[in-house]
mmCIF file of C-alpha atoms in Angstrom:
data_model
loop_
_atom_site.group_PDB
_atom_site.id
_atom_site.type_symbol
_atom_site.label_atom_id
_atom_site.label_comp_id
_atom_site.label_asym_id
_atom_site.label_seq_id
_atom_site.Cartn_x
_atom_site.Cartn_y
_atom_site.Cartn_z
ATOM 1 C CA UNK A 1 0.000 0.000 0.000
ATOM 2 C CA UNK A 2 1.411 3.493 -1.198
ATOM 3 C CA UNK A 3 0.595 7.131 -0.696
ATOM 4 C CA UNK A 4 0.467 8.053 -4.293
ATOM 5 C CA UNK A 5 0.126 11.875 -3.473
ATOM 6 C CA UNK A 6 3.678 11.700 -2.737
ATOM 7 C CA UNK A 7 5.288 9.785 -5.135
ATOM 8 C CA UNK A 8 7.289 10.317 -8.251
ATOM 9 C CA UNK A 9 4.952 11.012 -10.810
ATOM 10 C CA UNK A 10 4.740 8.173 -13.984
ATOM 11 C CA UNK A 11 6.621 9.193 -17.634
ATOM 12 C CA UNK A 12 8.440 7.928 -20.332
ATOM 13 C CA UNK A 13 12.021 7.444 -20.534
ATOM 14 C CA UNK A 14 14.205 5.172 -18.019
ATOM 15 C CA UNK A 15 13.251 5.253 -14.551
ATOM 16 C CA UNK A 16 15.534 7.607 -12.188
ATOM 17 C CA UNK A 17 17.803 5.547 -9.865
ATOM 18 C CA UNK A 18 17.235 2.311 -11.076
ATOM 19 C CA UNK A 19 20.164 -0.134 -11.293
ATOM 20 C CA UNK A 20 20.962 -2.269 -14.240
ATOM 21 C CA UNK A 21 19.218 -5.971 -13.425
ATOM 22 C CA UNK A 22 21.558 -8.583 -12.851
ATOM 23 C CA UNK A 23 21.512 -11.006 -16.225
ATOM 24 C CA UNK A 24 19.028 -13.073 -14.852
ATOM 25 C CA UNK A 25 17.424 -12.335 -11.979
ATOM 26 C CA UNK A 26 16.796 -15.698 -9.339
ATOM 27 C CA UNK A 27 13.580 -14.141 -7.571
ATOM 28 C CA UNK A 28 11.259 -11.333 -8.945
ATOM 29 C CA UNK A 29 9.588 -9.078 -5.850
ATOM 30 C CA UNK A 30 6.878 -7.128 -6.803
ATOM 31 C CA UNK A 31 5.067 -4.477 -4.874
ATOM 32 C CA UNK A 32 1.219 -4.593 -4.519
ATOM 33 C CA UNK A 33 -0.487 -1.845 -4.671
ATOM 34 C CA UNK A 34 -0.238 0.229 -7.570
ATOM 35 C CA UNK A 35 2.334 -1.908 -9.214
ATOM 36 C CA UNK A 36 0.202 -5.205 -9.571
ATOM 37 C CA UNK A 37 -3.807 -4.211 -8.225
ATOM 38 C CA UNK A 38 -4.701 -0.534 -9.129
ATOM 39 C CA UNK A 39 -8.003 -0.249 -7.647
ATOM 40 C CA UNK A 40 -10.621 2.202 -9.560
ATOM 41 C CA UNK A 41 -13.169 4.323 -7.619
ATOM 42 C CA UNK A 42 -11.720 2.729 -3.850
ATOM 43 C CA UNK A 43 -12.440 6.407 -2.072
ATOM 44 C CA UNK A 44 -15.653 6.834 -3.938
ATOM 45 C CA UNK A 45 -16.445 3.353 -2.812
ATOM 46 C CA UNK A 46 -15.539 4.418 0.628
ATOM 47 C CA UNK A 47 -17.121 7.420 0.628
ATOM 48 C CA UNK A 48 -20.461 5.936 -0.422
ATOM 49 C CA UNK A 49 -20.851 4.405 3.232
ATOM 50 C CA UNK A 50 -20.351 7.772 4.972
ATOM 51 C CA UNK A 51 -21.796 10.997 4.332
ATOM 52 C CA UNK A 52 -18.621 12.491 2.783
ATOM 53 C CA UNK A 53 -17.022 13.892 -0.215
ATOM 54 C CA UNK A 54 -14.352 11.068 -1.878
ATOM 55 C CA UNK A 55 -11.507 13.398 -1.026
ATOM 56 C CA UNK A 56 -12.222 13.809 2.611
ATOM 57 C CA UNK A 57 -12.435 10.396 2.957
ATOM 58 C CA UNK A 58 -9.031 9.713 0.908
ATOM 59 C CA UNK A 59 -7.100 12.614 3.084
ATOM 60 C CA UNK A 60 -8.664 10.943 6.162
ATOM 61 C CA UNK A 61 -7.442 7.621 5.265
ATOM 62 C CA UNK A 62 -3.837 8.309 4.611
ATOM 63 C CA UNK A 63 -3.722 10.193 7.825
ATOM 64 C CA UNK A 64 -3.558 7.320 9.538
ATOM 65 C CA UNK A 65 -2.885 4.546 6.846
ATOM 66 C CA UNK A 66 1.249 3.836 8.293
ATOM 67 C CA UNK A 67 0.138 2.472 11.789
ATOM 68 C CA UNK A 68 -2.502 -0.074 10.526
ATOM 69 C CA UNK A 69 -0.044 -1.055 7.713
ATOM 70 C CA UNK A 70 2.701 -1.994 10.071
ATOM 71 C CA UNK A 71 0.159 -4.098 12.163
ATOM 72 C CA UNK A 72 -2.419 -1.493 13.551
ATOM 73 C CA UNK A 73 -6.094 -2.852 13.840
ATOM 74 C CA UNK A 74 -8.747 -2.110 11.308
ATOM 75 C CA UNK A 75 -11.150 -0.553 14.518
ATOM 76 C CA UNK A 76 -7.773 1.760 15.805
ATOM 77 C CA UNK A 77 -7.659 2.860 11.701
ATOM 78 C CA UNK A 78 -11.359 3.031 10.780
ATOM 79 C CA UNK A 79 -11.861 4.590 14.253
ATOM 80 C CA UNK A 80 -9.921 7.425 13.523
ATOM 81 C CA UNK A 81 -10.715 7.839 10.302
ATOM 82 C CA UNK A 82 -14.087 7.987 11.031
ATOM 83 C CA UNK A 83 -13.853 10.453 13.641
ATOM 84 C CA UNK A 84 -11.979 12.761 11.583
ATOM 85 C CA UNK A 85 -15.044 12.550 9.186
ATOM 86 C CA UNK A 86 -17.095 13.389 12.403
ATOM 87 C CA UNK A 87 -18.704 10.035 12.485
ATOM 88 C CA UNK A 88 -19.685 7.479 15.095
ATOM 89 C CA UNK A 89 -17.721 4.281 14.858
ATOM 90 C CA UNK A 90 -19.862 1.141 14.487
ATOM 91 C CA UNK A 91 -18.892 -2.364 13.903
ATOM 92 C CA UNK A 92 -20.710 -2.774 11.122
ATOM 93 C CA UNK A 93 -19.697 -0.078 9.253
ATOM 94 C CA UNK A 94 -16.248 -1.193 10.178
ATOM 95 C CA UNK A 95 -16.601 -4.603 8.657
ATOM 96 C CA UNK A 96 -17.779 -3.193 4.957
ATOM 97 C CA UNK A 97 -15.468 -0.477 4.973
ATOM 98 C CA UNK A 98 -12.409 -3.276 5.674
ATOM 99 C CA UNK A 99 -14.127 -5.228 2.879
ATOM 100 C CA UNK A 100 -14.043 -3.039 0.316
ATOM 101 C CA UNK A 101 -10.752 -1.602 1.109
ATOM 102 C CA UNK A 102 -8.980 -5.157 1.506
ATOM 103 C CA UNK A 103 -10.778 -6.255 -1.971
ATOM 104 C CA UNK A 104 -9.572 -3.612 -3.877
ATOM 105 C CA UNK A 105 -5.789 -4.000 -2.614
ATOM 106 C CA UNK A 106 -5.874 -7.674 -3.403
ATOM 107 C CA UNK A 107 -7.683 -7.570 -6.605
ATOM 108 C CA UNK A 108 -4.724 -7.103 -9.613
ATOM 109 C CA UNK A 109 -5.603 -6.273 -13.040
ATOM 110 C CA UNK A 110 -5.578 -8.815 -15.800
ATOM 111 C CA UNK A 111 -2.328 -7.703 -17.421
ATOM 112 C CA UNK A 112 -0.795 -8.831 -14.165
ATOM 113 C CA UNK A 113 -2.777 -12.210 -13.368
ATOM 114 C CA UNK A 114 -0.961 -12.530 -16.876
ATOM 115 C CA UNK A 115 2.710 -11.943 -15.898
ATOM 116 C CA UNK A 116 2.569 -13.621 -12.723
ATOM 117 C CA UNK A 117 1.195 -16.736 -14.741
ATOM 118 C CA UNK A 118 3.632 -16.483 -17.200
ATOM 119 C CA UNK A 119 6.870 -16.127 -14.994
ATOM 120 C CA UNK A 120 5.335 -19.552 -12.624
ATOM 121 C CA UNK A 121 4.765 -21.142 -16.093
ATOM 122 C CA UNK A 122 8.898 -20.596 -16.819
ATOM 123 C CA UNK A 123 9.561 -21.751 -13.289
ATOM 124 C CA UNK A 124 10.715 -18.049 -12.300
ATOM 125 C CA UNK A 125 10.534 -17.698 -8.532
ATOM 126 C CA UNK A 126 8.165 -14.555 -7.491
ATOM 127 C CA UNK A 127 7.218 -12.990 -4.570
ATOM 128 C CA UNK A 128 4.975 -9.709 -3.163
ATOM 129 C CA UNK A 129 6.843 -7.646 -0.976
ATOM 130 C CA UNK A 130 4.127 -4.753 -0.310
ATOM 131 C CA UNK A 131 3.264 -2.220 2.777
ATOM 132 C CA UNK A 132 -0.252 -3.961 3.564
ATOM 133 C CA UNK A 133 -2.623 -4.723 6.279
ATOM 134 C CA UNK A 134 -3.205 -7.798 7.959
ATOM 135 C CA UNK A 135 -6.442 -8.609 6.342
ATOM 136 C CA UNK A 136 -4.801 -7.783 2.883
ATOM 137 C CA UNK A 137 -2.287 -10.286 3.698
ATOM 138 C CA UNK A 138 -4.759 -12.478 4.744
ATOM 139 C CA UNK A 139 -7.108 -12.024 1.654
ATOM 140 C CA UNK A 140 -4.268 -12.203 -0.882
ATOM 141 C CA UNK A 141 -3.198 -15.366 -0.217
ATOM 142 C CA UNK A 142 -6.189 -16.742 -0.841
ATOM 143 C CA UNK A 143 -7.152 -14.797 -4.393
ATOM 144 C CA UNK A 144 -7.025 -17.032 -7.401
ATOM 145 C CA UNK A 145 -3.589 -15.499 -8.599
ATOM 146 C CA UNK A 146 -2.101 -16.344 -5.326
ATOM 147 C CA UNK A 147 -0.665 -19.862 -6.915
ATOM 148 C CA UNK A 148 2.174 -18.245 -8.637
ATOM 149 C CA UNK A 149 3.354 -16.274 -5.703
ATOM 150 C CA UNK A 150 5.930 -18.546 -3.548
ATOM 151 C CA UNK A 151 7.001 -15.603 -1.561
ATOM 152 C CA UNK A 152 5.149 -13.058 0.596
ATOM 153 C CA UNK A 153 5.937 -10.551 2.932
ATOM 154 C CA UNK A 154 3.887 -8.045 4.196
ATOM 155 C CA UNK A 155 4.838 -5.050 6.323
ATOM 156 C CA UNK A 156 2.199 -5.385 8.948
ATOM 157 C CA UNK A 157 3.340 -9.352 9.605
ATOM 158 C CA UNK A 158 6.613 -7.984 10.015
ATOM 159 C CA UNK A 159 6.041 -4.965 11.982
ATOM 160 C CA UNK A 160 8.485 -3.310 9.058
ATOM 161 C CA UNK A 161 7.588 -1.446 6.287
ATOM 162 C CA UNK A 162 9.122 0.131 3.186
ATOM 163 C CA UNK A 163 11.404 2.135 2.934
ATOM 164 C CA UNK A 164 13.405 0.911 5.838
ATOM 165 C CA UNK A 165 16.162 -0.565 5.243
ATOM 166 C CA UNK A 166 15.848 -3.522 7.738
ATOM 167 C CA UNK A 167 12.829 -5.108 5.714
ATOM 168 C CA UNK A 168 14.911 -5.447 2.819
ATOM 169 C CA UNK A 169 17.468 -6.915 4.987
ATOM 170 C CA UNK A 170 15.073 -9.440 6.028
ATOM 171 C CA UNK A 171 13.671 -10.620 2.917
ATOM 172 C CA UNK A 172 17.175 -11.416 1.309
ATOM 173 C CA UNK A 173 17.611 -13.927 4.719
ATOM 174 C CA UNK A 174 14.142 -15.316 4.310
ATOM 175 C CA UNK A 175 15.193 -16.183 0.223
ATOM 176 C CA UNK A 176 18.253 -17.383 1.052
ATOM 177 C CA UNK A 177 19.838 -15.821 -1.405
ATOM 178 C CA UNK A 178 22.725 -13.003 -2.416
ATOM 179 C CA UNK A 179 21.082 -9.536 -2.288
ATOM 180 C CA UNK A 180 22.260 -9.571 -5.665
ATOM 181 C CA UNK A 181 20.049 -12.172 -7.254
ATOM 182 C CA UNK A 182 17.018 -9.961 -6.652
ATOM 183 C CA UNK A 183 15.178 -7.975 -8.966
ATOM 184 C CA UNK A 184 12.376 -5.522 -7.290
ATOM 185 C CA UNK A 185 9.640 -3.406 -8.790
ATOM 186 C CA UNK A 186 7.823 -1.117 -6.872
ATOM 187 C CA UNK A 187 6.145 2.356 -7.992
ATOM 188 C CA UNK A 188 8.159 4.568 -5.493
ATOM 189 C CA UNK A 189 10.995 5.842 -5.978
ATOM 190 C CA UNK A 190 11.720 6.046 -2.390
ATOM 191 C CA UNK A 191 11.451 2.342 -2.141
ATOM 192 C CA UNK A 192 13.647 1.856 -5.149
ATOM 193 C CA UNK A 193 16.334 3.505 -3.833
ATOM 194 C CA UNK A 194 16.110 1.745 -0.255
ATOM 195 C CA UNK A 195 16.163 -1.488 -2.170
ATOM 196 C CA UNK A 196 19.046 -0.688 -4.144
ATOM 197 C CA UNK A 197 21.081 0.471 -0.968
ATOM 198 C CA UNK A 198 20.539 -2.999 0.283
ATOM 199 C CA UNK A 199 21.742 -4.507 -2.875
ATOM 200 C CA UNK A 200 19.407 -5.187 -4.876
ATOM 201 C CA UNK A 201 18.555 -4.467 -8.314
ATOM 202 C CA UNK A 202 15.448 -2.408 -8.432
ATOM 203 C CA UNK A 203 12.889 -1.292 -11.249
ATOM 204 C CA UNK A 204 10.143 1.729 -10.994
ATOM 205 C CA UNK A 205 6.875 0.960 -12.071
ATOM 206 C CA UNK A 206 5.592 3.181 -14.712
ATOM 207 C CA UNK A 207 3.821 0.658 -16.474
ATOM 208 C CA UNK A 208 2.713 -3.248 -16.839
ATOM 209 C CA UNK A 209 4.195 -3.264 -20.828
ATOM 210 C CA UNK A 210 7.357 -1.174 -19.398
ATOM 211 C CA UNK A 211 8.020 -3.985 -16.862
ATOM 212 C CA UNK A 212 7.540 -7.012 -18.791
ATOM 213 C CA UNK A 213 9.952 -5.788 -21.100
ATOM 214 C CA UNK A 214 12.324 -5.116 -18.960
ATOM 215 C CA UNK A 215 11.747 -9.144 -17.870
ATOM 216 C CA UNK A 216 12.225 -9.905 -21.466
ATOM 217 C CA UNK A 217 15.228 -8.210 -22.038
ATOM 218 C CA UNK A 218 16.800 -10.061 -18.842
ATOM 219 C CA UNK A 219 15.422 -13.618 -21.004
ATOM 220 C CA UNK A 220 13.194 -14.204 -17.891
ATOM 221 C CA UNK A 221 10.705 -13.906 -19.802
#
């Protein structure tokens, strides 16, 4: 999950900062949101429970979003959400609003269902490496693109999030492999840097046909 208000806005051209990919990458680590699921109309969606304008609702929610993505409850992040919105808190309302925002975080677009069936298909090891809630890491392991994942890691099960350092760190232990030998693509440039001060190689996101040639250039694809 990613603040897009404050990232490095999309264009054509090479990405800033990235590194040159090794020759072929061992392990692929994509980011989630944004970079795989780009959900359409989520504040609108939101905002359609509450009496509240879509951008109240989407300056409300990343307000607060860093605490429940690095293990905070849904109540503690609905609950102050809503009551910046001036609303009283009710489980209920709780519940849908966590279902609609986990669904649209965990529902990728079909260009991506694509790659990540294409790179299990050549036996290319993959993994999610996003800034997500509980219930989104819950939820995405049981989607129906979830079989050509081997690897996830999720900030809020790790009680680390991008950009720090130390959750690069411990991904490259839990693959068991050089720092080297990864390949990440994530939207931010923030988090592309981090991940090539840990040693990795690292890709921006601009686009889903941008990315999978980069994979074919590196014969992973």
């Amino acid at each position: 999950m990613t603040d897009l208000r404050g990232g490095t806005p999309f264009g054509p051209g090479p990405a800033a900062g990235d590194r040159p990919a090794p020759p072929c990458p061992r392990v692929v680590i994509f980011d989630l949101g944004e970079v795989l699921a780009t959900p359409p109309g989520l504040y609108q969606r939101l905002a359609a429970c509450l009496p509240h304008r879509p951008e109240d609702v989407e300056t409300a929610y990343w307000a607060h979003r860093e605490a429940y993505d690095r293990g905070g409850s849904a109540t503690a992040f609905w609950g102050r959400l809503l009551a910046d919105l001036g609303i009283c808190a009710r489980d209920g309302l709780i519940a849908e609003l966590t279902r609609i925002d986990t669904e649209a975080w965990t529902t990728i677009r079909p260009d991506a269902t694509a790659l990540l069936e294409d790179l299990s298909e050549r036996g290319v090891r993959v993994g999610i490496l996003s800034n997500a809630t509980r219930e989104m890491a819950a939820a995405a392991r049981e989607t129906p693109w979830a079989p050509y994942v081997s690897d996830w890691f999720f900030s809020a099960e790790l009680r680390l999030a991008k950009p720090d350092a130390a959750i690069y760190r411990h991904v490259t232990d839990r693959l068991g492999l050089p720092a080297a030998d990864v390949l990440f693509v994530d939207d931010r440039q923030v988090n592309v840097d981090a991940a090539l001060g840990t040693g990795w190689s690292a890709h921006r996101w601009i686009t889903g046909a941008r990315t999978e040639e980069l994979l074919r250039r590196l014969g992973v694809l």
